Coordinates of C-alpha atoms and ligand atoms in Angstrom, one line a residue:
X251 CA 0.0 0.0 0.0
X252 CA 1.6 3.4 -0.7
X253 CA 1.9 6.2 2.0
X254 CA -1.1 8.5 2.6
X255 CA -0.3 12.1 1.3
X256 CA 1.9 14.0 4.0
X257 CA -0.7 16.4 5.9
X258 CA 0.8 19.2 8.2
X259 CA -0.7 21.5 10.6
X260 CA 0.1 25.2 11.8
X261 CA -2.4 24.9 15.5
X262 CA -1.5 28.6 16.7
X263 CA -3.7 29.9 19.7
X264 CA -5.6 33.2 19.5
X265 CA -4.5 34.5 22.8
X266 CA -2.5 36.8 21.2
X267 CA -0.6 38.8 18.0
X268 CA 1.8 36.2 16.3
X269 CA 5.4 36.5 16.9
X270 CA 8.5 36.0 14.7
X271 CA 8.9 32.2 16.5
X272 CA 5.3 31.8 14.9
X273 CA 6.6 33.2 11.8
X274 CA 9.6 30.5 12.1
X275 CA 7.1 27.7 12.8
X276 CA 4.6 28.6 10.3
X277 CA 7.0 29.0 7.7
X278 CA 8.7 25.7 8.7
X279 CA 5.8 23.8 8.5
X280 CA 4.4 25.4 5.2
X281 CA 7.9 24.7 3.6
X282 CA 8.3 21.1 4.9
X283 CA 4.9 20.3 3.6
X284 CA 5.9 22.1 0.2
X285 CA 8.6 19.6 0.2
X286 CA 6.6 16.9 1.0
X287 CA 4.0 17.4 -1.9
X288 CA 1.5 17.3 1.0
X289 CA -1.1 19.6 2.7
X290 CA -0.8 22.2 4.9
X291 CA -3.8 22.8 7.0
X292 CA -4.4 25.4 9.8
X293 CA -6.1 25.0 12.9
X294 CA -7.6 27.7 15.7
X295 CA -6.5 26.3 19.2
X296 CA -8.9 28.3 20.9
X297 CA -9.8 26.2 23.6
X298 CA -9.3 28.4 26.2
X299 CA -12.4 30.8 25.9
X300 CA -10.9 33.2 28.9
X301 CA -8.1 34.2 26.7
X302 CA -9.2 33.7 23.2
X303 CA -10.0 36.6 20.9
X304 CA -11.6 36.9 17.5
X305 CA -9.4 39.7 16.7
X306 CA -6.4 37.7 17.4
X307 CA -7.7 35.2 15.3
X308 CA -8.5 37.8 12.2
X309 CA -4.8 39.1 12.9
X310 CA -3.3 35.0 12.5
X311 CA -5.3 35.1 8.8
X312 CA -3.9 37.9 8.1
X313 CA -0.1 37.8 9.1
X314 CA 0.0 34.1 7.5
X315 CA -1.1 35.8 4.1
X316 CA 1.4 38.5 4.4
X317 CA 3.9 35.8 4.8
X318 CA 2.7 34.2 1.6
X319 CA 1.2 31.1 3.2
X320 CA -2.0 29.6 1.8
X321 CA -3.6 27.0 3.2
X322 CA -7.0 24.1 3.0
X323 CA -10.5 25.5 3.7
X324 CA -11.8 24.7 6.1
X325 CA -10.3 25.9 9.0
X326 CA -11.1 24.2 11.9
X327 CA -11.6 25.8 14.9
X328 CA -11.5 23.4 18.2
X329 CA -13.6 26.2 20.2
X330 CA -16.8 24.6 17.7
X331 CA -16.1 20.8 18.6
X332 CA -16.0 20.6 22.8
X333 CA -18.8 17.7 22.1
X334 CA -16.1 16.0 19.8
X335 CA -13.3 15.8 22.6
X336 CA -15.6 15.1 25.5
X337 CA -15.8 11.6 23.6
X338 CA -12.4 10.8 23.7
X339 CA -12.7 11.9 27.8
X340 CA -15.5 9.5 28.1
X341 CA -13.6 6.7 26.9
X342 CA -10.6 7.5 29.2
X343 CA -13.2 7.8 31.4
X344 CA -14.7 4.4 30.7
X345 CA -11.4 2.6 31.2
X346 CA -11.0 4.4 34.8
X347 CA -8.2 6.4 34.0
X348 CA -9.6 9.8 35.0
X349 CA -10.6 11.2 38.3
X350 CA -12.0 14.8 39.8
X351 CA -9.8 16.7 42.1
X352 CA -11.2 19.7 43.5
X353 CA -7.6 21.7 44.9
X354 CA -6.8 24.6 44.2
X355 CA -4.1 25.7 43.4
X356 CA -2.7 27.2 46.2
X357 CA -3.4 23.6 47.7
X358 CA -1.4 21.9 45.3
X359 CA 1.3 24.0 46.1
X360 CA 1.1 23.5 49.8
X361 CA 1.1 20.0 49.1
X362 CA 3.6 19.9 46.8
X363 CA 6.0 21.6 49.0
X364 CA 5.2 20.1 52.1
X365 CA 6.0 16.6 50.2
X366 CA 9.5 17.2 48.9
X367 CA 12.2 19.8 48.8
X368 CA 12.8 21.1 46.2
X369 CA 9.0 20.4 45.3
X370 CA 9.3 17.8 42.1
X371 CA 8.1 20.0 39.1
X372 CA 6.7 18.7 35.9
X373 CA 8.6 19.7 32.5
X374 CA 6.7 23.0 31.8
X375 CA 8.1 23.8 35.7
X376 CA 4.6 23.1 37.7
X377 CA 3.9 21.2 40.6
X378 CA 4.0 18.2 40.2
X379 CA 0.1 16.8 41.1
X380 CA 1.1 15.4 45.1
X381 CA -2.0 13.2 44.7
X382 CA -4.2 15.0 46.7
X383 CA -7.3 14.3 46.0
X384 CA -6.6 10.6 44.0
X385 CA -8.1 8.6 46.6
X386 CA -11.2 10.5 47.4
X387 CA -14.0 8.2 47.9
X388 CA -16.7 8.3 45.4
X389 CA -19.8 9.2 47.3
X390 CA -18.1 12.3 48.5
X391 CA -16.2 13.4 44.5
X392 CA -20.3 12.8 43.6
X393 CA -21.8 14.9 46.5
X394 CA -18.9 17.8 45.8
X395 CA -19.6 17.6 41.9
X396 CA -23.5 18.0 42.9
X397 CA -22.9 20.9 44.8
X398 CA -21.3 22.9 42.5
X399 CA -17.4 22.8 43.1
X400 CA -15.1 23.4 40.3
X401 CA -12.4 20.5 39.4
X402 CA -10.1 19.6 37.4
X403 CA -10.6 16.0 35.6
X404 CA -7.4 14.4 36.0
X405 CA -5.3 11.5 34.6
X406 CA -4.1 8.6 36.3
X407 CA -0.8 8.4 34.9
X408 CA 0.7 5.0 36.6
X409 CA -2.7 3.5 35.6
X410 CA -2.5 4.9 32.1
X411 CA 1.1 4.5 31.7
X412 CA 0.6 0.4 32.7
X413 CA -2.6 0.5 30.0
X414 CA -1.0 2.0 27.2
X415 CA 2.5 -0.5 27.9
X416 CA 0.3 -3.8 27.9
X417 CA -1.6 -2.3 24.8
X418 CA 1.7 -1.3 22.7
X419 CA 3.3 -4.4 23.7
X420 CA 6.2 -2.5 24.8
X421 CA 7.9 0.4 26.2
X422 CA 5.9 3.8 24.8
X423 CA 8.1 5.3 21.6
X424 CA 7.4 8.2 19.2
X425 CA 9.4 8.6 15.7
X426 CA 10.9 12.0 14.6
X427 CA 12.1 13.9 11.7
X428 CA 15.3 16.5 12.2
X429 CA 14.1 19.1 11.3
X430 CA 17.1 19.7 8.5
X431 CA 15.4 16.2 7.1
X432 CA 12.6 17.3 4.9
X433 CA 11.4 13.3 4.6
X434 CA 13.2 10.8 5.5
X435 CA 15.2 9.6 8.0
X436 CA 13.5 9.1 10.6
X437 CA 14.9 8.2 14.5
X438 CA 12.9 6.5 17.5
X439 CA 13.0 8.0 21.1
X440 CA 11.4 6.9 24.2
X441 CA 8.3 9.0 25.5
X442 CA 8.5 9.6 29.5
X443 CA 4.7 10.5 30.4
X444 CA 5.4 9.6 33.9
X445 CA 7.3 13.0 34.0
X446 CA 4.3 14.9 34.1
X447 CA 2.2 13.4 36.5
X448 CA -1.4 12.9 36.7
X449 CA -2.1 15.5 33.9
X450 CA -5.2 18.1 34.2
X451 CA -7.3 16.6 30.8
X452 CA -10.5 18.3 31.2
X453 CA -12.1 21.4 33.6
X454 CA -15.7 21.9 35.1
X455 CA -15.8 25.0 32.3
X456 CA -13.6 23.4 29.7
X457 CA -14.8 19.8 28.1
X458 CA -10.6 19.3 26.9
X459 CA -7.3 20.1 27.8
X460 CA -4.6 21.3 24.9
X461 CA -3.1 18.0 25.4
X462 CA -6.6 15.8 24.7
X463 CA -7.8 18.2 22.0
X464 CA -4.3 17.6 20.2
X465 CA -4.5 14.3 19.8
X466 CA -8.1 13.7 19.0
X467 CA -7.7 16.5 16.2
X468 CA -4.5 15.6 14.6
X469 CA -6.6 11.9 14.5
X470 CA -9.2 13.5 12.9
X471 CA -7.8 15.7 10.4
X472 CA -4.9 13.1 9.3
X473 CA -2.2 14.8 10.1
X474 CA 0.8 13.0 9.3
X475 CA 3.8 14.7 10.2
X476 CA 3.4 17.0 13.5
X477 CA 5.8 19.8 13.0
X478 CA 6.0 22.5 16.6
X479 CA 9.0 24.4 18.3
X480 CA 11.0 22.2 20.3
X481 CA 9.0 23.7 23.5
X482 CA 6.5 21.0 22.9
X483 CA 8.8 18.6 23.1
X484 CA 7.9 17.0 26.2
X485 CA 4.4 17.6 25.6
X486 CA 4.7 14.7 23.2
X487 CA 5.0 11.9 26.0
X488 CA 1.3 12.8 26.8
X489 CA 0.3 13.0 23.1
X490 CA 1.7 9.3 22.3
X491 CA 0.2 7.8 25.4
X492 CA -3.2 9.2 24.7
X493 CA -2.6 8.3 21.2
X494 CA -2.2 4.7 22.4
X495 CA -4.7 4.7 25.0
X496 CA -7.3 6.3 22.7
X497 CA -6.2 4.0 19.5
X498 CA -5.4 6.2 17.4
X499 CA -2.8 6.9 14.8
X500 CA 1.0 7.8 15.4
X501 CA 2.4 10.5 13.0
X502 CA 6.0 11.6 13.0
X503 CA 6.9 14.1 15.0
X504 CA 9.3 17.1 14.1
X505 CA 10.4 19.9 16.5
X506 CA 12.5 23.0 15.4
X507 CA 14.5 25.0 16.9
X508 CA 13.2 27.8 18.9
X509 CA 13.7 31.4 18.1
X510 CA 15.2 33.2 20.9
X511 CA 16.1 37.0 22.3
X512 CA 19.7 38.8 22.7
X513 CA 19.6 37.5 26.7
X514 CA 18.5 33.5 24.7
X515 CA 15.3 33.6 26.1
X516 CA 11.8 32.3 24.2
X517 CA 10.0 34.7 22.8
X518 CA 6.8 35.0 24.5
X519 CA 3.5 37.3 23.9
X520 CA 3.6 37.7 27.5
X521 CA 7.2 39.3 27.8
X522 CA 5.4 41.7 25.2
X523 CA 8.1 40.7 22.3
X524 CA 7.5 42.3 19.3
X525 CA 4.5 41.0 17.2
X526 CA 4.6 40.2 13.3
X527 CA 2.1 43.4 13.0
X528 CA 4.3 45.8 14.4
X529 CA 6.9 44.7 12.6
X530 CA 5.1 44.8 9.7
X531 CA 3.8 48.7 10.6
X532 CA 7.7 49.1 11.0
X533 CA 8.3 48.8 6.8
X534 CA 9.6 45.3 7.5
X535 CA 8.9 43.1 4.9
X536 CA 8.7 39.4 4.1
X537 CA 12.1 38.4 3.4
X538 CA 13.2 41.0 6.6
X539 CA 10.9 38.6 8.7
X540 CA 12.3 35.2 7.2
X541 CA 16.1 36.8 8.2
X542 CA 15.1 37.8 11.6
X543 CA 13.4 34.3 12.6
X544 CA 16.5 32.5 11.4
X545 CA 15.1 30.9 8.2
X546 CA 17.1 29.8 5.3
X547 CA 15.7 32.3 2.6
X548 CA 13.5 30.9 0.1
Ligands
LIG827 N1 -1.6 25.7 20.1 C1 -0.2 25.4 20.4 C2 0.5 26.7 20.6 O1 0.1 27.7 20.1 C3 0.5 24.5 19.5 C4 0.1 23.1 19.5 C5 0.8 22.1 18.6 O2 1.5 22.5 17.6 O3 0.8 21.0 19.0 O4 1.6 26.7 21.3

């Protein structure tokens, strides 16, 4: 059988103006799927409803068509498909791997502290979940649900972790491009979800985490070849397990290189780094932009 056409994705967040690492990964990912003969899709991550914004949204369309990017219609947008990813929590749910805890967060930090010096920290740098509320009995997670508290539906990663093992047959492994490799090869690295704990999946407010929305989409679309910065990196651990857990397919992974500051530091909307429409309002043009994110030029 011959290989499905390559599909890529550019999955940017409206929570703010795109910066030049977005230009880098958007670029990347457009080029590599040039290279590939395959698509290029884009999708809104938009999830988070507190911080999402339709003008940040119009201003991703925008900057991407300045850059010269084109791209498939339609566009999904995952803010339009909460029922679709509650499904994939169900089944989680249906195989007992997910639980409510109710802490806040000043509680996990308490606890967290209170367990370990330093406090073990997952590989974005937060507490690592001390297991509060895991064994809560179930009469009292139902009579707190019924009253109203907020909670965060969690994942029971040593559960999980010993599903997804005696599912795979083995030890849990994701395959990656470099990203200097536009196709083959391709090398095998072992995924460490234990790292992060027993992951937040779902909220009270919010039907699916980034990490469950991810997978179920990148199913869904047929996405072939997940291109991101390397920040996401470690995010991919979670991704394969739930991939595994949730049956569905494994693409190949490929993370670039980060663009970073003068001190080497990310470049982050929050640290207010310049966005791709001031830059633009600036007289920089295209090729300017494809210099200053580090890209080779076309
Ligand atoms: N929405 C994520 C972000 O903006 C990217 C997700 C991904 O590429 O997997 O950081």
């Amino acid at each position: 059988m011959s290989d499905p056409m390559p599909v890529l994705r550019f999955a940017p967040s409206p929570n703010g103006y795109l910066h030049l690492g977005h230009a880098y990964s958007a670029l990347f990912t457009w080029r590599t799927a040039e290279a590939m003969n395959g698509q290029f899709l884009i999708r809104i991550e938009d999830i988070d409803t507190s911080r999402a914004r339709v003008e940040y949204e119009a201003a991703i369309f925008d900057d991407l068509a300045w850059l010269g990017i084109s791209w498939e219609q339609a566009v999904r947008r995952q803010s339009e498909h909460l029922a679709f990813y509650s499904d994939y929590l169900g089944q989680l749910s249906a195989l007992g791997l997910i639980y409510p805890c109710f802490a806040t967060r000043r509680e996990i930090a308490i606890a967290a502290k209170a367990r370990s010096t330093p406090p073990s920290r997952d590989p974005d740098g937060a507490y690592l979940y001390p297991g509060l509320h895991k064994n809560m009995p179930d009469e009292e997670r139902q009579a707190r649900i019924a009253s109203g508290q907020s909670y965060a539906l969690r994942l029971d990663m040593e559960k999980a972790i010993a599903r997804a093992n005696a599912m795979n047959g083995g030890p849990i492994c994701f395959r990656s491009l470099s990203p200097d490799d536009k196709g083959l090869p391709v090398s095998t690295s072992t995924a460490r979800p234990e790292r992060w704990g027993d992951v937040v999946l779902a909220r009270k407010e919010t039907p699916a985490s980034y990490h469950l929305a991810v997978v179920a989409d990148d199913a869904l679309q047929g996405v072939t070849h997940v291109t991101r910065g390397a920040d996401l990196l470690a995010a991919t651990d979670i991704h394969r397990l739930l991939q595994i857990l949730l049956n569905l397919p494994e693409p190949v992974y490929c993370h670039h290189p980060l663009v970073l500051d003068e001190t080497g530091r990310k470049l982050s909307k929050s640290h207010g780094d310049k966005s791709l429409q001031s830059l633009r309002a600036e007289g920089r043009t295209r090729e300017d932009i494809v210099r200053l994110a580090g890209l080779p030029r076309d």
